Coordinates of C-alpha atoms in Angstrom, one line a residue:
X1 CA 28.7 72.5 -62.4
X2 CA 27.6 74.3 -59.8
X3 CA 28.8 75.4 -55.9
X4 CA 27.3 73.5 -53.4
X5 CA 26.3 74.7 -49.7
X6 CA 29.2 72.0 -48.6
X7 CA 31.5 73.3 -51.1
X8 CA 31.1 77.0 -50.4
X9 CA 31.4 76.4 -46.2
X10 CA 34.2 74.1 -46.8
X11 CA 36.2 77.0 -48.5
X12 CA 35.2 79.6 -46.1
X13 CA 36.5 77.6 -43.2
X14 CA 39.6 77.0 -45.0
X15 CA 40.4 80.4 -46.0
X16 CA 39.6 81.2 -42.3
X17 CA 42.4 78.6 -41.1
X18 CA 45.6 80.4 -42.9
X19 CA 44.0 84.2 -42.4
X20 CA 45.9 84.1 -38.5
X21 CA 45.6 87.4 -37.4
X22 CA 44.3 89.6 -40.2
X23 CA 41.2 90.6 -39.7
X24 CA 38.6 90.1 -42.4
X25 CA 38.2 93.1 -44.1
X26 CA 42.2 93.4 -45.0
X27 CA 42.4 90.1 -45.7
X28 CA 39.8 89.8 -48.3
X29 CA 42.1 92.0 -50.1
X30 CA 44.9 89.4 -50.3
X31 CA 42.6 86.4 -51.1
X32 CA 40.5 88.1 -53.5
X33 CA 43.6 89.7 -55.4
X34 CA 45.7 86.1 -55.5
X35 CA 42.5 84.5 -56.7
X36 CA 42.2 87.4 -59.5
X37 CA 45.2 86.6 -60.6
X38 CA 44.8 83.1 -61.2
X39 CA 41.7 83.6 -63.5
X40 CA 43.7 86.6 -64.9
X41 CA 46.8 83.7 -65.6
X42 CA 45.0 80.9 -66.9
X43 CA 42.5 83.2 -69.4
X44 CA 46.3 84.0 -70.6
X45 CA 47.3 80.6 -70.3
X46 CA 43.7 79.0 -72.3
X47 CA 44.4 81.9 -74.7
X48 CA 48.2 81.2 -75.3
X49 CA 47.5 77.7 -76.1
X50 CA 44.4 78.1 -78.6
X51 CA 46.9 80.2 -80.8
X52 CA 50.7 79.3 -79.8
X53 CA 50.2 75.9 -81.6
X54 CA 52.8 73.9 -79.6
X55 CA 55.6 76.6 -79.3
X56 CA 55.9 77.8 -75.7
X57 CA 55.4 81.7 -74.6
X58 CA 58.9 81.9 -73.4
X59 CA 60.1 81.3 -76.9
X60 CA 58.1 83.7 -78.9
X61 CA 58.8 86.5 -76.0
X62 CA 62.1 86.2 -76.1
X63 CA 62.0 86.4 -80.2
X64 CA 60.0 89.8 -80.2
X65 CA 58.9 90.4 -76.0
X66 CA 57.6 94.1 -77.8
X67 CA 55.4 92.2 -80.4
X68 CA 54.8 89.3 -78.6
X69 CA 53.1 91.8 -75.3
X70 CA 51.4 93.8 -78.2
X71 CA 50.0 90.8 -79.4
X72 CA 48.4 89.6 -76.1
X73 CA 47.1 93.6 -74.9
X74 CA 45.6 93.4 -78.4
X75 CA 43.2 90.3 -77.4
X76 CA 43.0 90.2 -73.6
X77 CA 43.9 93.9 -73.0
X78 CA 46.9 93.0 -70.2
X79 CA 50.1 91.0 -70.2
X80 CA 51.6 88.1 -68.5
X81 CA 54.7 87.9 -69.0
X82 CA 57.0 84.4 -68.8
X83 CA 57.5 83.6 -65.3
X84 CA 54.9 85.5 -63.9
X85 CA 52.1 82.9 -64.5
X86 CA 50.3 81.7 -61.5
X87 CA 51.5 78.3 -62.5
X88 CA 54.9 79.6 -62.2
X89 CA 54.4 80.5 -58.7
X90 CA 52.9 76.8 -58.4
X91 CA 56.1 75.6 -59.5
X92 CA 58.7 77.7 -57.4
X93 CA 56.7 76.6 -54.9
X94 CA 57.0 73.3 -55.2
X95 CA 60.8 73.7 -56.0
X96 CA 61.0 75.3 -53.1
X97 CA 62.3 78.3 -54.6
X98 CA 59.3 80.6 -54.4
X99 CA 59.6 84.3 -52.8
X100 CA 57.3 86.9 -52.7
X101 CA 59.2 89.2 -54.3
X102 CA 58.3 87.2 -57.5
X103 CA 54.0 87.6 -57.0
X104 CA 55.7 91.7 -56.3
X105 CA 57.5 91.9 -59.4
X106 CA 54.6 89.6 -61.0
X107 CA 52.0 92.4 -60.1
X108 CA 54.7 95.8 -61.4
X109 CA 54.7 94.0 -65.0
X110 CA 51.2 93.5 -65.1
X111 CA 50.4 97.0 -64.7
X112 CA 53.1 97.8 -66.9
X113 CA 51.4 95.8 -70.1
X114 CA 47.8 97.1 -69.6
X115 CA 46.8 98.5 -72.7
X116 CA 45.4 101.6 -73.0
X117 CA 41.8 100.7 -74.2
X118 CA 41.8 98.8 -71.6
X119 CA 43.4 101.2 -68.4
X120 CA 40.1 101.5 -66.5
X121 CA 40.0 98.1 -66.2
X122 CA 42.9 96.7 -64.8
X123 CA 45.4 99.6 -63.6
X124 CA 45.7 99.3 -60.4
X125 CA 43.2 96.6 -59.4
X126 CA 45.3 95.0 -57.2
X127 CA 46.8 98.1 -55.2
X128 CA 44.9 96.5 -52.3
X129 CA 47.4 93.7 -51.9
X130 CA 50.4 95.5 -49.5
X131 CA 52.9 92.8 -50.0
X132 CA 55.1 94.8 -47.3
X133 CA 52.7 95.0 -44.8
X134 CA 53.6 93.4 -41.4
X135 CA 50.1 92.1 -41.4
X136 CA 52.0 89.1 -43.6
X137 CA 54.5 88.0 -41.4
X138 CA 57.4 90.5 -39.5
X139 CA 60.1 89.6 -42.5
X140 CA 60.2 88.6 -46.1
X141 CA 60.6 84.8 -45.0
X142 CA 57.1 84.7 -42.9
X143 CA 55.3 86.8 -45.5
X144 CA 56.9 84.3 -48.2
X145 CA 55.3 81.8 -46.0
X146 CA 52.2 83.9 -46.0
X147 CA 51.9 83.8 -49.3
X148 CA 52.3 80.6 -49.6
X149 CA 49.6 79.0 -47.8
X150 CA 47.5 81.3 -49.9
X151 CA 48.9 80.3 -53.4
X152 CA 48.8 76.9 -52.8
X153 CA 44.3 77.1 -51.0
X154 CA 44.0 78.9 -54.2
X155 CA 45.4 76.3 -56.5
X156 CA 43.4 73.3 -54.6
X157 CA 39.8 75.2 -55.1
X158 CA 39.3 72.7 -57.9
X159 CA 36.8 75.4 -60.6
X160 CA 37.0 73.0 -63.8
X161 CA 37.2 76.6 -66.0
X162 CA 33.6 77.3 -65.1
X163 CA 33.1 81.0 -65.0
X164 CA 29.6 80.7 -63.8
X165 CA 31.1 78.8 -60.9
X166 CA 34.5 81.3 -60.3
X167 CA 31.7 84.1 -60.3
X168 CA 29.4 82.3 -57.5
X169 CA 32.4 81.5 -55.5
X170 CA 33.2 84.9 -55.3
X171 CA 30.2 86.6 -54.9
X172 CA 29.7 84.0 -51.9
X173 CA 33.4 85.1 -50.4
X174 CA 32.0 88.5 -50.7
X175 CA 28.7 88.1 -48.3
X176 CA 30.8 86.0 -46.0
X177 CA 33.7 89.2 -45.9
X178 CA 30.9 91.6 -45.5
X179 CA 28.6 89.5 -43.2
X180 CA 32.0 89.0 -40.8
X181 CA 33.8 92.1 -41.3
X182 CA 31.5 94.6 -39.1
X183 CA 28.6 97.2 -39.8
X184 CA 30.6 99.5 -42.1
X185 CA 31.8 96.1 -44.8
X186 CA 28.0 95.8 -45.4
X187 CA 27.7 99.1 -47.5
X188 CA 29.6 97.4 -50.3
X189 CA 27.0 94.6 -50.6
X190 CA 23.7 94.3 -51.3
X191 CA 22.2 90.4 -50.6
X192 CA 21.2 88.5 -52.9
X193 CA 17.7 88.3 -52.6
X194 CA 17.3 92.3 -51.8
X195 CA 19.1 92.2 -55.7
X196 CA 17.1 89.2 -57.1
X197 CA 13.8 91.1 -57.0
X198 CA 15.8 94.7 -57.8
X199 CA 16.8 92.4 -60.9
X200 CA 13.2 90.7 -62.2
X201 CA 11.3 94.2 -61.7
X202 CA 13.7 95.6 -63.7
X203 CA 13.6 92.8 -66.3
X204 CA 10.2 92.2 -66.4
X205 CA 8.7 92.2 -70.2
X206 CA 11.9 93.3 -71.5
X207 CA 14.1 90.1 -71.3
X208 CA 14.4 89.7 -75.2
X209 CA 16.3 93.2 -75.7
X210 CA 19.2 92.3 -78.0
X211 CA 20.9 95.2 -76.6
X212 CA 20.8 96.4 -73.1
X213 CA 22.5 99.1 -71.0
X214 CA 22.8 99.5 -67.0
X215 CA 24.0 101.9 -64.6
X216 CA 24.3 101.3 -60.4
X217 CA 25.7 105.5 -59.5
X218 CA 26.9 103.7 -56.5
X219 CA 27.9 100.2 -57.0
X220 CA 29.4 98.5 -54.8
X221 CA 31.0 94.9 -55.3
X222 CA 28.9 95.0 -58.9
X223 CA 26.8 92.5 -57.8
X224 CA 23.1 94.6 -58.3
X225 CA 24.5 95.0 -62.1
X226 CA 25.0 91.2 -62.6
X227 CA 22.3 89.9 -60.8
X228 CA 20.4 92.5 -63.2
X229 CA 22.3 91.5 -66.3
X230 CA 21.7 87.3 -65.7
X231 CA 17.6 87.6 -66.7
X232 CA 18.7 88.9 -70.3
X233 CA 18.2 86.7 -72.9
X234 CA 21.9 88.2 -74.1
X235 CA 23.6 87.7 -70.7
X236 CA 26.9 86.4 -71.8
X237 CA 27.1 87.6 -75.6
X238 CA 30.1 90.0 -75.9
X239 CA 28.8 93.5 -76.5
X240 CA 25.2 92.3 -76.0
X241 CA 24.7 94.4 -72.5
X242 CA 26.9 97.4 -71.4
X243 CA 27.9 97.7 -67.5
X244 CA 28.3 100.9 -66.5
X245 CA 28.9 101.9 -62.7
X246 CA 30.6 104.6 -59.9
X247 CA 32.0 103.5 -56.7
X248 CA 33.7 106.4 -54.1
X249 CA 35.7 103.8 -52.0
X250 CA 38.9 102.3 -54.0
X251 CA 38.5 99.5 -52.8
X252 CA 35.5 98.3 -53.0
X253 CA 35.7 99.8 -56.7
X254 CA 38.6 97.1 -57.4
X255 CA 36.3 94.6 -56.1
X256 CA 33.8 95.5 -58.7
X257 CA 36.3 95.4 -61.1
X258 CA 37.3 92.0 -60.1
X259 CA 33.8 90.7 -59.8
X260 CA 32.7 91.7 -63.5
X261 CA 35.2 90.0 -65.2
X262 CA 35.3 86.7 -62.7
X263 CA 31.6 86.5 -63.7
X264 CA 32.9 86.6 -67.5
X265 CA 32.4 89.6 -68.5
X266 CA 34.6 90.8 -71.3
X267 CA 36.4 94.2 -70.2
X268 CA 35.7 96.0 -73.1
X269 CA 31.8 95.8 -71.8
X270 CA 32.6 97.4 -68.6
X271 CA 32.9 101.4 -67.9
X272 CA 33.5 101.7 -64.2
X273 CA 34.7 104.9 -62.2
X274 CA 35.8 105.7 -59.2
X275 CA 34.7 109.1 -57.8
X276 CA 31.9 110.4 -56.0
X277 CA 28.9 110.0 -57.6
X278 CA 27.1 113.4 -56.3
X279 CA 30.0 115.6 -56.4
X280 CA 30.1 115.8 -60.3
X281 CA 27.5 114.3 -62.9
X282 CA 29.1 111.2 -64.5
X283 CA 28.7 109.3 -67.4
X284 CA 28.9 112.6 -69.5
X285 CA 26.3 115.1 -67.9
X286 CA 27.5 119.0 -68.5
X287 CA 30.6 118.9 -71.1
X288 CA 31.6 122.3 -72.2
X289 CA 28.5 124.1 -70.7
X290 CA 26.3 121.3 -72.7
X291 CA 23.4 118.9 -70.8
X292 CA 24.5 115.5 -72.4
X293 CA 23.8 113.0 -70.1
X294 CA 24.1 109.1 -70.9
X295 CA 21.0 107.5 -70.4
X296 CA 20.3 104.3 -69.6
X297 CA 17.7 101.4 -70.0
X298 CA 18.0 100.0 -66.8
X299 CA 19.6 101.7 -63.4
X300 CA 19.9 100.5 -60.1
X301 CA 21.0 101.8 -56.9
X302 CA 21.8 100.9 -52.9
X303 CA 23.1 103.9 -51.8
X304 CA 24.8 104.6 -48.5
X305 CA 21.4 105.9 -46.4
X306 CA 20.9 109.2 -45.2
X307 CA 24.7 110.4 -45.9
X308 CA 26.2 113.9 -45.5
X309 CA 26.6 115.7 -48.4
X310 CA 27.7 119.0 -50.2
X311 CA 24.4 120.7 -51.1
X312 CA 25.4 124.1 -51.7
X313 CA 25.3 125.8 -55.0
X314 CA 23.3 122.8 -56.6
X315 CA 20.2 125.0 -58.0
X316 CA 21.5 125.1 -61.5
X317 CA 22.7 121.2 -61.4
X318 CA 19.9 119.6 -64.3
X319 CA 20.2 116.1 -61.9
X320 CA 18.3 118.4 -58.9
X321 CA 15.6 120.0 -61.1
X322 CA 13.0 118.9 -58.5
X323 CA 14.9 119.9 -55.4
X324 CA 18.0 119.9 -53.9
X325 CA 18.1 117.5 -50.9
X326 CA 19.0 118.1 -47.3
X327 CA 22.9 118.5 -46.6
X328 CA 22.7 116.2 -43.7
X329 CA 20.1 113.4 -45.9
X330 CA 21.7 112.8 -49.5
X331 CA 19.2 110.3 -50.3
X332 CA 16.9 111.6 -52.7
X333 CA 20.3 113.3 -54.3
X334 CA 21.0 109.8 -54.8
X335 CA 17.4 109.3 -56.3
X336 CA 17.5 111.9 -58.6
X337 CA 21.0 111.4 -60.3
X338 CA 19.9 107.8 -60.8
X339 CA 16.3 109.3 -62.6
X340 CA 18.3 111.3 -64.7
X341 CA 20.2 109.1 -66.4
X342 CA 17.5 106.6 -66.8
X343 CA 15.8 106.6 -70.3
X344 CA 12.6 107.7 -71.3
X345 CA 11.1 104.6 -71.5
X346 CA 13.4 102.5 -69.0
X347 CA 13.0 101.7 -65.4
X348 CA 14.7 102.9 -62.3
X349 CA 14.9 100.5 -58.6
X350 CA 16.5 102.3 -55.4
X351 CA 17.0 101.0 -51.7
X352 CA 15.7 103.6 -49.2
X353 CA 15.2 104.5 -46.0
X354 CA 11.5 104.6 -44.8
X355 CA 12.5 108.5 -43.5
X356 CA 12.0 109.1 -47.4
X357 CA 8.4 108.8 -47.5
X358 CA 7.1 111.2 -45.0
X359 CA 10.1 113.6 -43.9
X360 CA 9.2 117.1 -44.4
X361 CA 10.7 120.6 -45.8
X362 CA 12.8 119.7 -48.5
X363 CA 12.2 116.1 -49.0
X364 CA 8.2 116.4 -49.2
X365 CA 8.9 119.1 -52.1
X366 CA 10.8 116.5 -54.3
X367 CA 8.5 114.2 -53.1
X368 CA 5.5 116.1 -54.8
X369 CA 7.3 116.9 -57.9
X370 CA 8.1 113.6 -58.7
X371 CA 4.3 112.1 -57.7
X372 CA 2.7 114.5 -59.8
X373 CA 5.3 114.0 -62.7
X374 CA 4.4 110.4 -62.3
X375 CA 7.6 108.8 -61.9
X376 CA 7.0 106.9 -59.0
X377 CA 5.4 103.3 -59.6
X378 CA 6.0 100.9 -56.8
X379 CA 7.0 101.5 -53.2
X380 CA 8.2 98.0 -51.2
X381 CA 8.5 97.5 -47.9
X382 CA 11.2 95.4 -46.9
X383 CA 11.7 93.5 -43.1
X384 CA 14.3 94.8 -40.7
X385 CA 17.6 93.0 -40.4
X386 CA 18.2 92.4 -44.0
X387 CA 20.9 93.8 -44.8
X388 CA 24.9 93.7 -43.2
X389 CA 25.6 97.2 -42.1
X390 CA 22.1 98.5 -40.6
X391 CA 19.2 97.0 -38.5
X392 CA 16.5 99.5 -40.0
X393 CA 13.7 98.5 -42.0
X394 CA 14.1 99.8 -45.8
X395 CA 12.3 100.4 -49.1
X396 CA 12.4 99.4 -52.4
X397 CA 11.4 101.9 -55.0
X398 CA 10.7 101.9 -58.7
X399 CA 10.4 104.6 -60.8
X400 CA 10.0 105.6 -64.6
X401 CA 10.8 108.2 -66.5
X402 CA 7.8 109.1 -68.7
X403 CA 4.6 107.7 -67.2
X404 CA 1.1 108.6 -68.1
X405 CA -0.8 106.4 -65.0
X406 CA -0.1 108.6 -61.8
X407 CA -1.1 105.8 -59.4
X408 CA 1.2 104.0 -57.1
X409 CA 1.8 100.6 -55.7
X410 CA 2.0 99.9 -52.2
X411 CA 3.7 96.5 -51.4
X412 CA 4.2 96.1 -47.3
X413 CA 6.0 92.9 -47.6
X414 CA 8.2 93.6 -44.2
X415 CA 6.5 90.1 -42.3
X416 CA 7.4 87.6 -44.8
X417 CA 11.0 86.6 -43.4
X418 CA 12.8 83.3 -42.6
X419 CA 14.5 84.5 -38.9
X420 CA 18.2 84.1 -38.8
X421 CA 20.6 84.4 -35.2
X422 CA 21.5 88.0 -35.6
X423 CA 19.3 88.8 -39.3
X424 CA 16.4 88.3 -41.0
X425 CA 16.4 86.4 -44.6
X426 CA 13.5 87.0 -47.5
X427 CA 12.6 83.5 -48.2
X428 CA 12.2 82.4 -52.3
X429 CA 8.0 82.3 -51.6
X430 CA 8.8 86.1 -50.4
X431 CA 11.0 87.4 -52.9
X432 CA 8.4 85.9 -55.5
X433 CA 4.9 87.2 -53.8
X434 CA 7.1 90.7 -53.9
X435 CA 7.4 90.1 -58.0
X436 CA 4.3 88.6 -58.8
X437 CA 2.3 91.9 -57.2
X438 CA 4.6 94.1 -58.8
X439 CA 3.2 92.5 -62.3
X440 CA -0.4 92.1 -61.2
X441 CA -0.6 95.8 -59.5
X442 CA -3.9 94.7 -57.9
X443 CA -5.0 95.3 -54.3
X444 CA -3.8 92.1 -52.2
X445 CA -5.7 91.9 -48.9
X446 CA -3.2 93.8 -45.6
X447 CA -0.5 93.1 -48.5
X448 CA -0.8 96.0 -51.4
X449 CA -2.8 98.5 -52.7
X450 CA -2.8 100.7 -55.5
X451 CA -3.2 104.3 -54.7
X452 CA -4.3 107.1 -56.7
X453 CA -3.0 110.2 -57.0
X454 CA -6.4 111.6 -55.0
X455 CA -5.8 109.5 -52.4
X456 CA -2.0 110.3 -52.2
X457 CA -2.7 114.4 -52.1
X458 CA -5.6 113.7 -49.6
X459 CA -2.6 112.5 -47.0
X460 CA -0.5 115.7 -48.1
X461 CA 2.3 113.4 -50.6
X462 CA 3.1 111.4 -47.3
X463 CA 3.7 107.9 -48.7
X464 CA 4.2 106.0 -45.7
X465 CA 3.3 102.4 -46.4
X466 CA 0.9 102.0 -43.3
X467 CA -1.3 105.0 -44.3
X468 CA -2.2 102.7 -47.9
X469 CA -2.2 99.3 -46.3
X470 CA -3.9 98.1 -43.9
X471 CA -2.5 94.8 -41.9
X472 CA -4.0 95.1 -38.8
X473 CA -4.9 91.9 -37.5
X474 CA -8.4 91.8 -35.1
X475 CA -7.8 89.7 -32.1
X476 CA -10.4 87.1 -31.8
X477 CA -13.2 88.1 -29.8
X478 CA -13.0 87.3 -25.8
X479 CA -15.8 84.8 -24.8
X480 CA -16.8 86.4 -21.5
X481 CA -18.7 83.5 -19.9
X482 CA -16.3 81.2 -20.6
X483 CA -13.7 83.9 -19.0
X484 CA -16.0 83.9 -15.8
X485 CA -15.9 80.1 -15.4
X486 CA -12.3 79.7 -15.3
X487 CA -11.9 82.7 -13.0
X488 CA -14.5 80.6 -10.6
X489 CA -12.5 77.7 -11.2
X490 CA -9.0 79.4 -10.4
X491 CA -10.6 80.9 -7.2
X492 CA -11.9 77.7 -5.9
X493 CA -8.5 75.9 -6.5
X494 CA -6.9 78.9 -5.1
X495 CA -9.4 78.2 -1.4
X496 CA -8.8 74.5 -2.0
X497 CA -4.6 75.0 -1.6
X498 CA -5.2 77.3 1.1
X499 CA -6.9 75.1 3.1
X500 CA -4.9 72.3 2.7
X501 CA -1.5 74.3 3.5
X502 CA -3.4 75.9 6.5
X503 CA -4.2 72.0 8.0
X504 CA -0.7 70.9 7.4
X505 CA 0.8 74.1 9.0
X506 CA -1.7 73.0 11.9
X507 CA 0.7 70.0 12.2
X508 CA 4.1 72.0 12.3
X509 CA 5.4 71.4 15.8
X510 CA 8.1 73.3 16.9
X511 CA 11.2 72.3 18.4
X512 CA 12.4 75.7 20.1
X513 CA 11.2 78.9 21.0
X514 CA 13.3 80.5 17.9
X515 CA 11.5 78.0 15.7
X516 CA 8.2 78.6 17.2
X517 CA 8.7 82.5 16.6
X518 CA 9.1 81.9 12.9
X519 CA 6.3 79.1 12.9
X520 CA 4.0 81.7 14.8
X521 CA 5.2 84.8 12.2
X522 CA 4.3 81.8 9.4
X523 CA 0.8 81.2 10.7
X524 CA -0.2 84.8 10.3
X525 CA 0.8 85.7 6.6
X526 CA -1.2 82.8 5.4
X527 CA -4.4 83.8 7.3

């Protein structure tokens, strides 16, 4: 089964009739946290009843509630206790004894019965959700209500236990909170498309792997990691790919959390942090004065562009061998963490600014070093308007660890669009022209070109894309006679019109000597 257009806008407008006055951005907290829950509840609930064999949960709780929670964090790594089920809500509900002290004290016991294996997970993944806040309702009666409304939507959003389909539905809800929530929602989502080709360059030739690992230094809702993971062969099999990732903002790291494991992936396959990804090397780096980075076969990377960030005293950090980036641009800091964990024989895709390829000082050092160390492979052009929380136009750029070629591709793919009201859209022709040059790295007419190295150090290491392809378009040439016959013929109409409007101002007759004044002042502008 799978989400239709219908389907998904039928949900959005009826989560947008009970949000009243929050505003997107906090409420996506509260629907995304209730709807978490649910798919938290009935995994339980499908689990409880594969192994219960027709006793009930209550029962063997309330034999042993030590080994019966034990027995549950062993399996699904949390707990759901009796009575906090999201069918239980369901049913106070609809006994009309329901308060939301119950989804309160529901939320306390889960964190409570996290295991420890599995603490990164789930502790505190649903912080967001201030069940206090006035936001709900001014008392605990109209946030009761609240809650509510919400409980029950969530219930009706018929899913049929399809993961797949849970996982669509809320990477969907995500581009609809980030595309309505302002500039700054965007820098937790990358679009789909932007991803898809992220995801098939990355992919490419190496879809069999049995065993595949990925890192995204600043990921977001997760959704660059999926979109990567879903072209394995392997996507699916427990233990089969390894999701590792950093987010700074808490709560956009809960909504990675969230997202993983609503697309089906098992916890135990997921290493996510929250921290800032430039402050301190992470996963491993330097431990106890030792260079031990975790490497990677596959890393990708949006990160926010052209940020602030702590330069100082970075000369000895391994990530910054090649240079140590602006303090006021941190976007080849970004670059270079992300290239440092990549393996030697994996592959590397970044979103960019264009200021990248050509800014000076600093930036054209690393720029150099990583050119003539051959890391750089492809550079995309991508239109303007393609992404939530900027207008600019922006790069994609793919890089490898240990290269022998030293050319580079040149993809200016920023005119194939579909043109939205306020944003532009890569079409499915675009996003696969983008691919399909990436795997034939051959020249494409105003569309790519391979450049060698000699080429790049006669224009000083400046990669801007115009300066490597050329899609200037010739106007077609002006024919000049015919040019001078339709002047002729404009100037003759033009006599024609004035000679006619002169015989029928000949007629005018006036009626007063104020009329005849403006008659008379009439006459003489059209001489």
């Amino acid at each position: 089964m799978a989400l239709t257009a219908e389907k998904e806008a039928l949900i959005w407008k009826t989560l947008n009739d009970t949000r009243g006055k929050i505003s997107p951005s906090q409420y996506q907290n509260y629907i995304f946290g209730v709807m978490f829950y649910k798919f938290l509840s009935e995994k339980a609930q499908s689990w409880l009843d594969s192994v219960l064999r027709g006793e009930t949960w209550e029962s063997v709780w309330n034999q042993d509630a030590d080994k019966a929670a034990s027995f549950m964090q062993k399996n699904l790594g949390y707990v759901i206790q009796p009575g906090d089920m999201f069918s239980d809500w369901k049913d106070a509900i609809d006994e009309d004894k329901f308060n939301i002290s119950m989804v309160g004290d529901a939320l306390i016991h889960f964190n409570q019965g996290v295991s420890v294996e599995a603490k990164d997970d789930f502790s505190g993944i649903f912080d967001d959700m201030d069940l206090g806040s006035t936001r709900l309702g001014a008392n605990a009666q109209t946030r009761t209500a609240t809650m509510i409304d919400w409980v029950n939507l969530m219930d009706k959003i018929e899913l049929e236990d399809d993961a797949d389909v849970l996982g669509d539905l809320y990477e969907y809800l995500i581009g609809m909170f980030a595309a309505n929530s302002g500039a700054k929602a965007g820098e937790f989502y990358t679009p789909h498309q932007v991803s898809d080709i992220m995801a098939r360059i990355l992919t490419s030739g190496r879809e069999n792997k049995e065993r595949y690992s990925l890192y995204d230094p600043t990921m977001g809702s997760g959704s660059l990691l999926l979109t990567t993971a879903s072209y394995m062969k392997n996507a699916g099999v427990q233990g089969a790919i390894k999701y590792y990732g950093q987010e700074l903002i808490t709560t956009t790291y809960n909504l990675a959390r969230m997202n993983m494991m609503m697309h089906g992936v098992e916890y135990n396959d997921i290493t996510l942090r929250n921290n800032d990804t430039l402050e301190g090397d992470w996963p491993d780096g330097v431990v106890g004065g030792v260079d031990s980075p975790r490497m990677f076969d596959a890393v990708m990377a949006n990160p926010p562009y052209s940020q602030n960030w702590d330069n100082t005293h970075r000369e000895d950090d391994p990530r910054f061998k090649y240079g140590v980036a602006p303090k006021s641009k941190a976007d080849f800091a970004f670059l270079l963490h992300s290239l440092y964990h990549l393996k030697n024989d994996g592959r590397m895709a970044i979103v960019l600014p264009h200021g990248v390829l050509f800014r000076g000082s600093a930036e054209e050092r690393i720029r150099k070093e990583l050119l003539e160390n051959h890391h750089i492979t492809t550079i995309i052009g991508l239109p303007e308007k393609i992404f939530t929380n900027t207008g600019i136009p922006t790069i994609i750029m793919i890089l490898e660890k240990n290269r022998s070629n030293d050319d580079v591709l040149f993809i200016d793919a920023s005119k194939g669009f579909e043109k939205q009201k306020n944003s532009n859209k890569l079409r499915q022709e675009d996003i696969d022209k983008i691919v399909e040059t990436y795997l034939s790295r051959q020249n494409v007419e105003k569309y790519a070109h391979v450049a060698s190295m000699d080429e790049i150090r006669e224009n000083d290491y400046n990669l801007n894309i115009p300066r490597y392809v050329d899609t200037f378009e010739e106007e077609e040439p002006v024919d000049a006679q015919q040019l001078l016959e339709d002047m002729k013929k404009i100037n003759s109409d033009e006599l024609s019109l004035t000679n006619d409007l002169n015989n029928m101002m000949g007629q005018l007759v006036a009626t007063d000597a104020e009329s005849q004044e403006y008659l008379n002042l009439l006459k003489e502008v059209l001489k």
